[in-house]
XYZ file of C-alpha atoms in Angstrom:
557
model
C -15.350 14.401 88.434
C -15.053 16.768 85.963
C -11.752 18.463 85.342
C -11.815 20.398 82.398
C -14.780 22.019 79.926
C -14.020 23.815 76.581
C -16.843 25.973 74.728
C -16.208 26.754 71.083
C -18.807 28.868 69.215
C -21.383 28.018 71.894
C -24.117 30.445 72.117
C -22.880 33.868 72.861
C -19.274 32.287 73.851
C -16.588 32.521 71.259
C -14.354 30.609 73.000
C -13.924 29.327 76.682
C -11.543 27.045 78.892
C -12.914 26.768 82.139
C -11.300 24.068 84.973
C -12.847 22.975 87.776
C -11.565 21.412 90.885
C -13.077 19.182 93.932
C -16.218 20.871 96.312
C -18.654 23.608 95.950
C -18.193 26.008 92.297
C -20.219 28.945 91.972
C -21.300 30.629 89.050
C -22.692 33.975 89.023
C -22.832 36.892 86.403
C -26.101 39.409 85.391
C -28.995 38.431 83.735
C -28.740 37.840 80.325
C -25.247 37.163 80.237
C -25.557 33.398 80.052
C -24.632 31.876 83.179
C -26.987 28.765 82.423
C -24.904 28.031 78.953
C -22.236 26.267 81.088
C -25.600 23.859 82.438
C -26.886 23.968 78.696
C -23.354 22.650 77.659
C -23.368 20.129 80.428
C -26.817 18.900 79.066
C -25.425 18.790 75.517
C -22.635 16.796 76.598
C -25.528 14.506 78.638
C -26.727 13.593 75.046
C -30.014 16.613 75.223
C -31.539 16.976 71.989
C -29.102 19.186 69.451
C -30.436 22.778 68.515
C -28.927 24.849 65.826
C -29.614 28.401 67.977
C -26.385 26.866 70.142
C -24.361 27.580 67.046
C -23.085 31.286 67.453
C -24.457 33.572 64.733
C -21.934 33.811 61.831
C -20.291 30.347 63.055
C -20.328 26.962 61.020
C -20.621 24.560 64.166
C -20.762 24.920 68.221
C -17.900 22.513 69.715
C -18.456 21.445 73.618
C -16.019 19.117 75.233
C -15.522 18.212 78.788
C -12.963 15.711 80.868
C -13.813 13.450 83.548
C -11.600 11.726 85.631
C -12.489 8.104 86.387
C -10.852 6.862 89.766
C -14.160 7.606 91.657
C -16.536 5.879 89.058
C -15.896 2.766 88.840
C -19.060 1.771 86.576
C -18.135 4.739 83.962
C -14.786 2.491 83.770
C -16.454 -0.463 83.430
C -18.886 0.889 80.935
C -16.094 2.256 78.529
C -14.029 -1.330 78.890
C -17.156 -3.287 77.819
C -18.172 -0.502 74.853
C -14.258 -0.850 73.798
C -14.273 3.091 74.197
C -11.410 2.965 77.248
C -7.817 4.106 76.896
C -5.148 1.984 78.332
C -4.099 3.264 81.634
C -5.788 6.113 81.431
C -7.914 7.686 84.516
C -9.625 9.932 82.504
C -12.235 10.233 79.667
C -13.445 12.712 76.789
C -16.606 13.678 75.841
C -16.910 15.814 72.730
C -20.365 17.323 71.223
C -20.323 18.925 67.935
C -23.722 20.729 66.729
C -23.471 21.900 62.651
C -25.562 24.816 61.759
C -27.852 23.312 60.265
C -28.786 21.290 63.366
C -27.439 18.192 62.695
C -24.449 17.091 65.611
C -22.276 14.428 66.426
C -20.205 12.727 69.257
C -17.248 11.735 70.248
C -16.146 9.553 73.231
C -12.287 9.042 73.572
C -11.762 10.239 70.507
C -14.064 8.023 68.505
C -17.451 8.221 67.250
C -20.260 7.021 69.095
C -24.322 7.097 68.853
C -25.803 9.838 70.877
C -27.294 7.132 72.961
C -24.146 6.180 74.009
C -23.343 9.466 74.510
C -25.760 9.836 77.220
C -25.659 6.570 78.623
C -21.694 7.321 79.331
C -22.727 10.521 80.718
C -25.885 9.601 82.773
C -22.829 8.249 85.161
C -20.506 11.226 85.005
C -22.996 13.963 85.607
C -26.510 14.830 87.085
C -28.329 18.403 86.161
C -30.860 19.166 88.631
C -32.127 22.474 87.471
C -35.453 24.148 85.701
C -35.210 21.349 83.345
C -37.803 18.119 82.650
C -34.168 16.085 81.696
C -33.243 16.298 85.636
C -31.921 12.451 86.705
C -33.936 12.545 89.723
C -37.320 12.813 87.817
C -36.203 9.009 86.320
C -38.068 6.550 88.980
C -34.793 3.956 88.222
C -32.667 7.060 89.396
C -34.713 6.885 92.604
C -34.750 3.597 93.423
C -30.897 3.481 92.893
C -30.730 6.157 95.368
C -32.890 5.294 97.659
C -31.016 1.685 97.640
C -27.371 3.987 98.186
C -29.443 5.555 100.778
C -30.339 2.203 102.588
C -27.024 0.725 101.705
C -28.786 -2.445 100.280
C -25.832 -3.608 98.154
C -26.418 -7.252 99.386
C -29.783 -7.733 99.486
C -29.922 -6.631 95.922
C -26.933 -8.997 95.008
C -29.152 -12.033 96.491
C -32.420 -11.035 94.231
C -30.321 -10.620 91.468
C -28.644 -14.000 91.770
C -32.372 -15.710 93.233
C -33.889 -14.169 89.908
C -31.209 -15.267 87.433
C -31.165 -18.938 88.601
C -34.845 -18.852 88.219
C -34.685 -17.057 85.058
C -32.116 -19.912 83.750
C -33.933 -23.136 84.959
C -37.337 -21.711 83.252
C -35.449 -21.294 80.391
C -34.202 -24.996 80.218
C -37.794 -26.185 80.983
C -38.705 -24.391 77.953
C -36.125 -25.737 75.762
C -36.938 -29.294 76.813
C -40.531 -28.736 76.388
C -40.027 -27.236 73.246
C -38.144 -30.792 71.857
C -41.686 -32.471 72.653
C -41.862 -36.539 71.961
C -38.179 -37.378 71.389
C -38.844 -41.441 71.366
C -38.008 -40.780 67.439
C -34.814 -38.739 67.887
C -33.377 -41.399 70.564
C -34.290 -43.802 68.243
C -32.284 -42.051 65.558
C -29.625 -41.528 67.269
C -28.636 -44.799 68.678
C -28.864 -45.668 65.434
C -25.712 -43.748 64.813
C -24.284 -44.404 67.488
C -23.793 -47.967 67.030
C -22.267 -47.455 63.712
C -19.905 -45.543 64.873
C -19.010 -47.840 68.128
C -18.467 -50.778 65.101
C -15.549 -48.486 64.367
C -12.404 -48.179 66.321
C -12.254 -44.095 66.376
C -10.400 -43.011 69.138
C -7.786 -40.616 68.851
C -5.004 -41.119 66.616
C -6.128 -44.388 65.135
C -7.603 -42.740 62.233
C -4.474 -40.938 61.481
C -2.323 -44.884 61.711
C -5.115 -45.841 59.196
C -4.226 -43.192 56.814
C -0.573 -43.790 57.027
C -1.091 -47.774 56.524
C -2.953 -47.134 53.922
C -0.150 -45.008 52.066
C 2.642 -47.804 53.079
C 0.695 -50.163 51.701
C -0.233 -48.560 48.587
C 3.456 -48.089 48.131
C 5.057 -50.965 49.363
C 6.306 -51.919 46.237
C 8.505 -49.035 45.607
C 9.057 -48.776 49.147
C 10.788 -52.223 49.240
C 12.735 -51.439 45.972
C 13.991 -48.062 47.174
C 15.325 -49.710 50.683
C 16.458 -52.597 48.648
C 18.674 -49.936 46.265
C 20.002 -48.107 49.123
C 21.089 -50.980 51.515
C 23.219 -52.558 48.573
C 24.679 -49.143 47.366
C 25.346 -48.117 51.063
C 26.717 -51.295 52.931
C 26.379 -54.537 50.120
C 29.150 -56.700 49.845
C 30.578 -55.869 46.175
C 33.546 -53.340 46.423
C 31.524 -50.560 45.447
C 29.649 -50.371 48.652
C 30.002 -46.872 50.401
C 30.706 -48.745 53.716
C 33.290 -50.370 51.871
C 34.698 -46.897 50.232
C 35.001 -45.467 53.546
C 37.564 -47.735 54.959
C 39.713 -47.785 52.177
C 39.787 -44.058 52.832
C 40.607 -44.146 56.149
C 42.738 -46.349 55.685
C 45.086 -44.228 53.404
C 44.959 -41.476 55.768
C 46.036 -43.538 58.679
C 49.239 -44.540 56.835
C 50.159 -41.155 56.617
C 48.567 -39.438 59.956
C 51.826 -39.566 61.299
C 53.002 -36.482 59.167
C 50.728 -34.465 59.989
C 48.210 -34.440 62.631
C 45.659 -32.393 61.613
C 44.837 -35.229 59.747
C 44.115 -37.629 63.108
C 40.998 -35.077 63.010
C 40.135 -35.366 59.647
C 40.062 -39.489 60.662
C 37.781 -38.698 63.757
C 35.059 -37.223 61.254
C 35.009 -39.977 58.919
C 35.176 -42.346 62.062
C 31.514 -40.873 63.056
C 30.098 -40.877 59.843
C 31.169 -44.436 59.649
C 29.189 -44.892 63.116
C 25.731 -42.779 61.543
C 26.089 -45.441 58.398
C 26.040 -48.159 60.793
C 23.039 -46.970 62.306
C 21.389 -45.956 59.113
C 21.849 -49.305 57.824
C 20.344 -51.172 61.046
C 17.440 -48.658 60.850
C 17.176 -49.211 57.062
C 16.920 -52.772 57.435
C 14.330 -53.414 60.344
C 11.979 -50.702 57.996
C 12.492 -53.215 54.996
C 11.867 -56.359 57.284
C 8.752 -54.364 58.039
C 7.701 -54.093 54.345
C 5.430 -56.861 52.789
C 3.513 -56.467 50.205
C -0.406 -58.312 51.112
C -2.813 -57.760 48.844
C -5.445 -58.709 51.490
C -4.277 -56.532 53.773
C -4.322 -53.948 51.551
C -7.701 -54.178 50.832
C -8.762 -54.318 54.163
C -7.611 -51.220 54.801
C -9.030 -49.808 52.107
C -12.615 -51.144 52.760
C -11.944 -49.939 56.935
C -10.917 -45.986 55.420
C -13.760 -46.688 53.107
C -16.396 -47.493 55.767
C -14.687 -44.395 57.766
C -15.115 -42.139 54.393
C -18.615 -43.052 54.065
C -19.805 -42.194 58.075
C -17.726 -38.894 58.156
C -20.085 -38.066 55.094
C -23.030 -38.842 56.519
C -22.197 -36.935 59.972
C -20.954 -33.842 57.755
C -17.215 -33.985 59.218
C -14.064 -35.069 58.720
C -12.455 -38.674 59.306
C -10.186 -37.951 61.999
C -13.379 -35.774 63.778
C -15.856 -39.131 63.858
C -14.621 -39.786 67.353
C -16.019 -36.172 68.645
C -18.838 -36.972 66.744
C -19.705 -39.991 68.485
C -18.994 -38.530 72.274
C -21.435 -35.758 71.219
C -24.177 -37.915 70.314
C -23.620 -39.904 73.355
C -24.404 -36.722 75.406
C -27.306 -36.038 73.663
C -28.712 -39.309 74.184
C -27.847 -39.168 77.648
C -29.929 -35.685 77.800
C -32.517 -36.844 75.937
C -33.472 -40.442 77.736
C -33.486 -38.557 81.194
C -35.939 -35.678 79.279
C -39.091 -36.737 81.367
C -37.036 -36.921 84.961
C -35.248 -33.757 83.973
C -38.602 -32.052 83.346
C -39.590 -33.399 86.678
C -36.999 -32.240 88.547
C -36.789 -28.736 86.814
C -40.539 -28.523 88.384
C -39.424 -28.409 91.973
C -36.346 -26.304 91.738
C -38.275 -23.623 89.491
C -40.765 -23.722 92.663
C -37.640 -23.516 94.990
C -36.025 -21.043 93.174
C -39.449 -18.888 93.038
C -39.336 -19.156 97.051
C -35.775 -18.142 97.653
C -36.078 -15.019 95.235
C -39.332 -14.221 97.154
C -37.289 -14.946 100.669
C -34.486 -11.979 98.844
C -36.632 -9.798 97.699
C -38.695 -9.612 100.949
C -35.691 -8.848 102.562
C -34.733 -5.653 100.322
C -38.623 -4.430 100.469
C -38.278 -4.657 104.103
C -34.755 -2.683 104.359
C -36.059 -0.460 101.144
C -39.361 0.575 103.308
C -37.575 1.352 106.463
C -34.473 4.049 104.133
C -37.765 5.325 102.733
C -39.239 6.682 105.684
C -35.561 7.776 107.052
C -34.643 9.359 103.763
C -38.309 11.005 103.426
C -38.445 12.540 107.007
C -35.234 13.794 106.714
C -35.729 15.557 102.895
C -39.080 17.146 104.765
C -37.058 18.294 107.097
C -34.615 20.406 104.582
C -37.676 21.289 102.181
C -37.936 23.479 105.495
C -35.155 25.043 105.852
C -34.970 25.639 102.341
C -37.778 28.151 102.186
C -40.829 25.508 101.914
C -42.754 25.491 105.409
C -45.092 23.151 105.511
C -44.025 21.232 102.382
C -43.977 17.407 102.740
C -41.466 14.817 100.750
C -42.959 11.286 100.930
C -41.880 8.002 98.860
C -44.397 5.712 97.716
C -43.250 2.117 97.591
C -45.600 -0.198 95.160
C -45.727 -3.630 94.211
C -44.922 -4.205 90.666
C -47.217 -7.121 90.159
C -45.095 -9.098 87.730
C -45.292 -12.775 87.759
C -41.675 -13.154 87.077
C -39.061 -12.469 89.497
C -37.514 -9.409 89.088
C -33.608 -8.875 89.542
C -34.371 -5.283 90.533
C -36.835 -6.410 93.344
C -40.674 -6.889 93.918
C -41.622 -3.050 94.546
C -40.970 0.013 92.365
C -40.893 3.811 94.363
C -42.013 7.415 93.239
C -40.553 10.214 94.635
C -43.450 12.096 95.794
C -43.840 16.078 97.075
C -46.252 18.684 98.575
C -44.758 21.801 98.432
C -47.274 23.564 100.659
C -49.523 22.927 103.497
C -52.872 21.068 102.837
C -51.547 19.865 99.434
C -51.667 16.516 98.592
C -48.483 14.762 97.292
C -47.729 14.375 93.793
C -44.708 12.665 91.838
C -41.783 14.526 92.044
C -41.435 14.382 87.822
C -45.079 16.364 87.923
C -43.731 19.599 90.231
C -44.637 22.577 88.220
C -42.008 25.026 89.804
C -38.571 25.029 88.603
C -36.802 26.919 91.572
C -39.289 24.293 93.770
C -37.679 21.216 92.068
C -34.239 22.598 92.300
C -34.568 23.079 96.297
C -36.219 19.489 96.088
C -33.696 17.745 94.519
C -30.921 20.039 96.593
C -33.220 18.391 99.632
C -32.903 15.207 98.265
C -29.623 14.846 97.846
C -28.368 16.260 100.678
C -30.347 14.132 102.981
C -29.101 11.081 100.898
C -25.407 12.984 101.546
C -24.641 12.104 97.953
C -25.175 8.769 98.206
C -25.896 8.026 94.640
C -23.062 6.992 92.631
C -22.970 9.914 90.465
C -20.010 12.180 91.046
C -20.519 15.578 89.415
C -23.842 17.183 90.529
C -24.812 20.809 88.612
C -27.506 22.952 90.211
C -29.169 25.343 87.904
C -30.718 28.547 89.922
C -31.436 26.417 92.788
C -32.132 29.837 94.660
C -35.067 30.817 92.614
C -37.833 32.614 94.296
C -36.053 32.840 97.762
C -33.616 35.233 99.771
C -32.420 36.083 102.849
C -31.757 33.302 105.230
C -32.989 30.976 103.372
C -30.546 31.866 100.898
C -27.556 31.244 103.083
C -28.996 27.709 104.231
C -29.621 26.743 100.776
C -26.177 27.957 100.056
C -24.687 25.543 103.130
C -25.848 22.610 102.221
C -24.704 23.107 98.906
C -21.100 23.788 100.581
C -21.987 20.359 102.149
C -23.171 18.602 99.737
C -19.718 19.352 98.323
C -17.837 17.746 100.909
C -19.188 14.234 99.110
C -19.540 15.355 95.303
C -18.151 17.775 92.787
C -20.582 20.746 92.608
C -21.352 23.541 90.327
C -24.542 25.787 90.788
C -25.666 28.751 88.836
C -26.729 31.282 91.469
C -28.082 35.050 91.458
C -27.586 35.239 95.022
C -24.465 36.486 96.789
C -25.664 34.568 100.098
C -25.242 31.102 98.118
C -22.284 31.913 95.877
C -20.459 33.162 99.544
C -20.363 29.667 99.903
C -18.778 28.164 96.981
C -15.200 27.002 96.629
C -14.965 28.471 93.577
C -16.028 30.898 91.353
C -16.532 31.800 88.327
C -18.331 35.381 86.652
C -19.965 35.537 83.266
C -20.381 38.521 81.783
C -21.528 39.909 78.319
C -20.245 42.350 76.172
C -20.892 44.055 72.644
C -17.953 44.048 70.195
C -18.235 44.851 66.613
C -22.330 44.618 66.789
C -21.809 41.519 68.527
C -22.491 40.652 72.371
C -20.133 37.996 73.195
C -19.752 36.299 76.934
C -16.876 35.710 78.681
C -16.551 33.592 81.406
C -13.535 34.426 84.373
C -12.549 32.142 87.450
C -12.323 34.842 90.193
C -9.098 35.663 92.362
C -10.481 36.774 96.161
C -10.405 40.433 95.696
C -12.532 39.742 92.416
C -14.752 37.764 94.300
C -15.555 40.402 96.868
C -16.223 42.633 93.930
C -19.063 40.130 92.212
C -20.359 39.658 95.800
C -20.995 43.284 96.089
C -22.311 43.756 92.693
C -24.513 40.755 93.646
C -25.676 42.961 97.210
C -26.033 45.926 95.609
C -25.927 46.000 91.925
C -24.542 48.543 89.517
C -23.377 51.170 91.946
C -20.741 49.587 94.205
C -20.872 51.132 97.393
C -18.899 50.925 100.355
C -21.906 49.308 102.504
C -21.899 46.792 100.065
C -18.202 45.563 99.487
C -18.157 45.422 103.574
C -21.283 43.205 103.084
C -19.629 41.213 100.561
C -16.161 41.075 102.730
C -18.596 39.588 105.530
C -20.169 37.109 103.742
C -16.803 35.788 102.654
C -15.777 35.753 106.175
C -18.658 34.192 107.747
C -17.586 31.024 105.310
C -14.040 30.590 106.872
């Protein structure tokens, strides 16, 4: 929904704040004062091309920027977490639109730059302009199967095409990828070649890592055994200058004096553990030098093993210690490749049982599809009458696409066709010459689908074009209604319909300094009645007419 919309150098506006709240808002004001800019803003802010004339004159840029909160659009969410454009815990968005005087503009989502097609692909969820415009969402035939399928509430039959489609769509694509590898006999051939080398080797984990370290012992061993050799005598050999030795002459000493002073008993405890960690150092040093021999045979058949190893991990491009991965992955490969042909075979039958169960699914959705379509289209004919268009017709054609691959959207496309008068014959709802026609239309349309689309802000630009009267309050109602589902806003010259609204705002135009600048006010009741009656009975305020006005405010409740 949107919450907030700021105007900077926009048009005629100098500046503008404008916030806007749940159900119906009006917008009214006299002609020429530029109650459509908020709409042109909107459209801005929907990505519409940029225009230097929505600089104002003597300005260096135009600045637009709305907010939307996100708890009821769920997709908008979903499409700012997957563009990386979301803001951590955050239930609201930004959308900024900057347009340079020299026509050039930029965007902002969040805060950060984005393409303009982002832009509008962000905002094609947040907002829908149904007005006197060709860039109206309904006049997109995806926009009207989407809401014909919110209409029919086919959520799951769509889920199963989607899923019978992609499963076909996946299996087709291995088929290809096997048929693509043609005669492999050469490959297999190849490969066990490898493989067998590598079997010859023991290469599971670890063992090339104990071949490495052999290897260094070995290479070694000869100052290895010295070194042990040197420490065991210094540390624990049987000449009197043995540390081993050393130690109990010291503690010996102390003990003949402990007595004196017993701090020293803990002094004796210290060198009494140390004694113990010698011991053991000595045992440990000892098994590691019985473990020491130097074999020059051995040695070199280590050396012609990590040799061997060297040479394969080479060939395969990796490293020693990886040759075991290696060989698992060639073993897969082989394993793919000798059951190619059966494979192939079997991919044959479940590409032709996949083919059937997406045909089953999508049978299913045409058949729920065709039966919303006539509910949603007798129903829209129905409101094209109220709304000032006897005898006008709203059908939807439902065609087959003819593709020979399965779809994920379905098997049919629709068109949104009308006749706005008797005897006509229907056209697409995209070709409708009349502005104020399409606006009713799309009012029709929507209401009958009782905002079933997912989109939550709908704007209506002079959707009371061309009509009066009666037909004026109904249009006016069902706006009201169609705000009991969706956040709207709807530029209206007619008191009947802006009676209705929730809210309301006035723009008006002034001259200052040579300059006509607009304002734009949110109205307080007593202001309301005011615009109503300047709406009844234009520049002259009469009595009649504020009493009018205070009626029509009634009549709403």
């Amino acid at each position: 929904m949107l919450t907030h919309l700021s105007l900077k150098h926009f048009a005629v506006v100098e500046e503008a704040e404008l916030a806007f709240g749940p159900g119906l808002t009006v917008i009214s004001g006299e002609t020429g004062a530029g109650k459509s800019l908020l709409v042109d803003a909107l459209g801005l802010l929907s990505g519409l091309r940029a225009d230097s004339g929505v600089v104002r004159h003597g300005a260096e840029r135009a600045e637009v920027v709305g907010e939307f909160t996100l708890a009821d659009v769920p997709a908008a969410r979903d499409w700012l977490l997957a563009a990386e454009l979301d803001e951590d815990g955050e239930a609201s968005c930004l959308l900024r639109r900057v347009v340079r005087a020299d026509g050039g503009s930029r965007a902002w989502v969040n805060g950060r730059p984005v393409t303009i097609g982002q832009l509008a692909e962000l905002a094609g969820l947040l907002v829908e302009i149904h007005g006197q415009h060709e860039h109206q969402a309904l006049m997109a035939r995806h926009s009207q199967l989407a809401l014909l399928d919110a209409y029919g509430r086919t959520g799951a039959e769509r889920a199963a095409v989607a899923t019978a489609a992609g499963r076909w769509g996946g299996l087709l694509d291995e088929r290809d990828r096997l048929t693509a590898q043609g005669d492999v006999s050469d490959r297999v051939e190849w490969l066990e070649h490898q493989h067998a080398e590598l079997e010859r080797e023991t290469l599971e984990p670890g063992s090339v890592e104990q071949l490495l370290a052999d290897h260094r012992r070995q290479a070694h061993a000869a100052d290895l055994i010295d070194a042990c050799e040197g420490v065991f005598a210094r540390l624990g050999g049987d000449d009197g200058g043995s540390v081993t030795r050393e130690l109990r002459r010291l503690r010996g000493e102390l003990q003949r004096v402990v007595e004196h002073e017993p701090r020293l008993q803990e002094v004796d405890g210290m060198l009494d553990t140390a004694a113990i960690q010698l011991d053991e150092a000595l045992t440990l040093l000892d098994r590691i030098r019985a473990d020491l021999d130097l074999d020059p045979s051995q040695f070199e058949r280590i050396e012609q093993r990590l040799g061997r190893l060297h040479d394969l991990a080479r060939k395969h491009r990796v490293a020693p210690e990886e040759l075991h991965a290696q060989r698992e992955r060639i073993a897969v490969e082989l394993e793919q490749l000798r059951g190619a042909g059966q494979r192939l075979e079997a991919l044959d039958a479940e590409i032709a049982a996949a083919t059937s169960d997406w045909q089953a699914a999508a049978d299913a959705l045409g058949k729920k599809r065709r039966a919303a379509a006539g509910a949603l289209a007798d129903a829209t004919t129905a409101l094209i009458a109220e709304l000032g268009m006897g005898g006008g017709r709203f059908d939807i054609a439902i065609e087959a696409t003819g593709q020979a691959r399965p779809d994920p959207q379905g098997a049919e496309r629709v068109e949104f066709l009308v006749a706005a008068n008797p005897g006509q014959p229907a056209r697409a709802l995209r070709k409708v010459a009349s502005g104020g026609e399409l606006s009713r239309i799309s009012l029709a349309i929507e209401v009958a689908a009782l905002g079933l689309d997912t989109v939550p802000t709908m704007v209506f630009d002079e959707v009371d074009s061309g009509i009066g009267g009666g037909v004026a309050e109904i249009v006016g109602q069902k706006l009201r209604a169609l705000g009991a589902s969706r956040q709207v806003l709807c530029v209206t010259h007619l008191p009947q319909v802006a009676a209705q609204g929730h809210a309301h705002y006035r723009v008006s135009k002034a001259a200052s300094d040579g300059v006509t600048q607009s304002q734009v006010r949110l109205l307080d009741p007593k202001q309301r009645q005011e615009e109503l009656a300047r709406m009844l009975g234009g520049v002259e305020l009469t009595r009649e007419a504020r009493a009018a006005a205070k009626r029509l405010l009634s009549d709403v409740g």
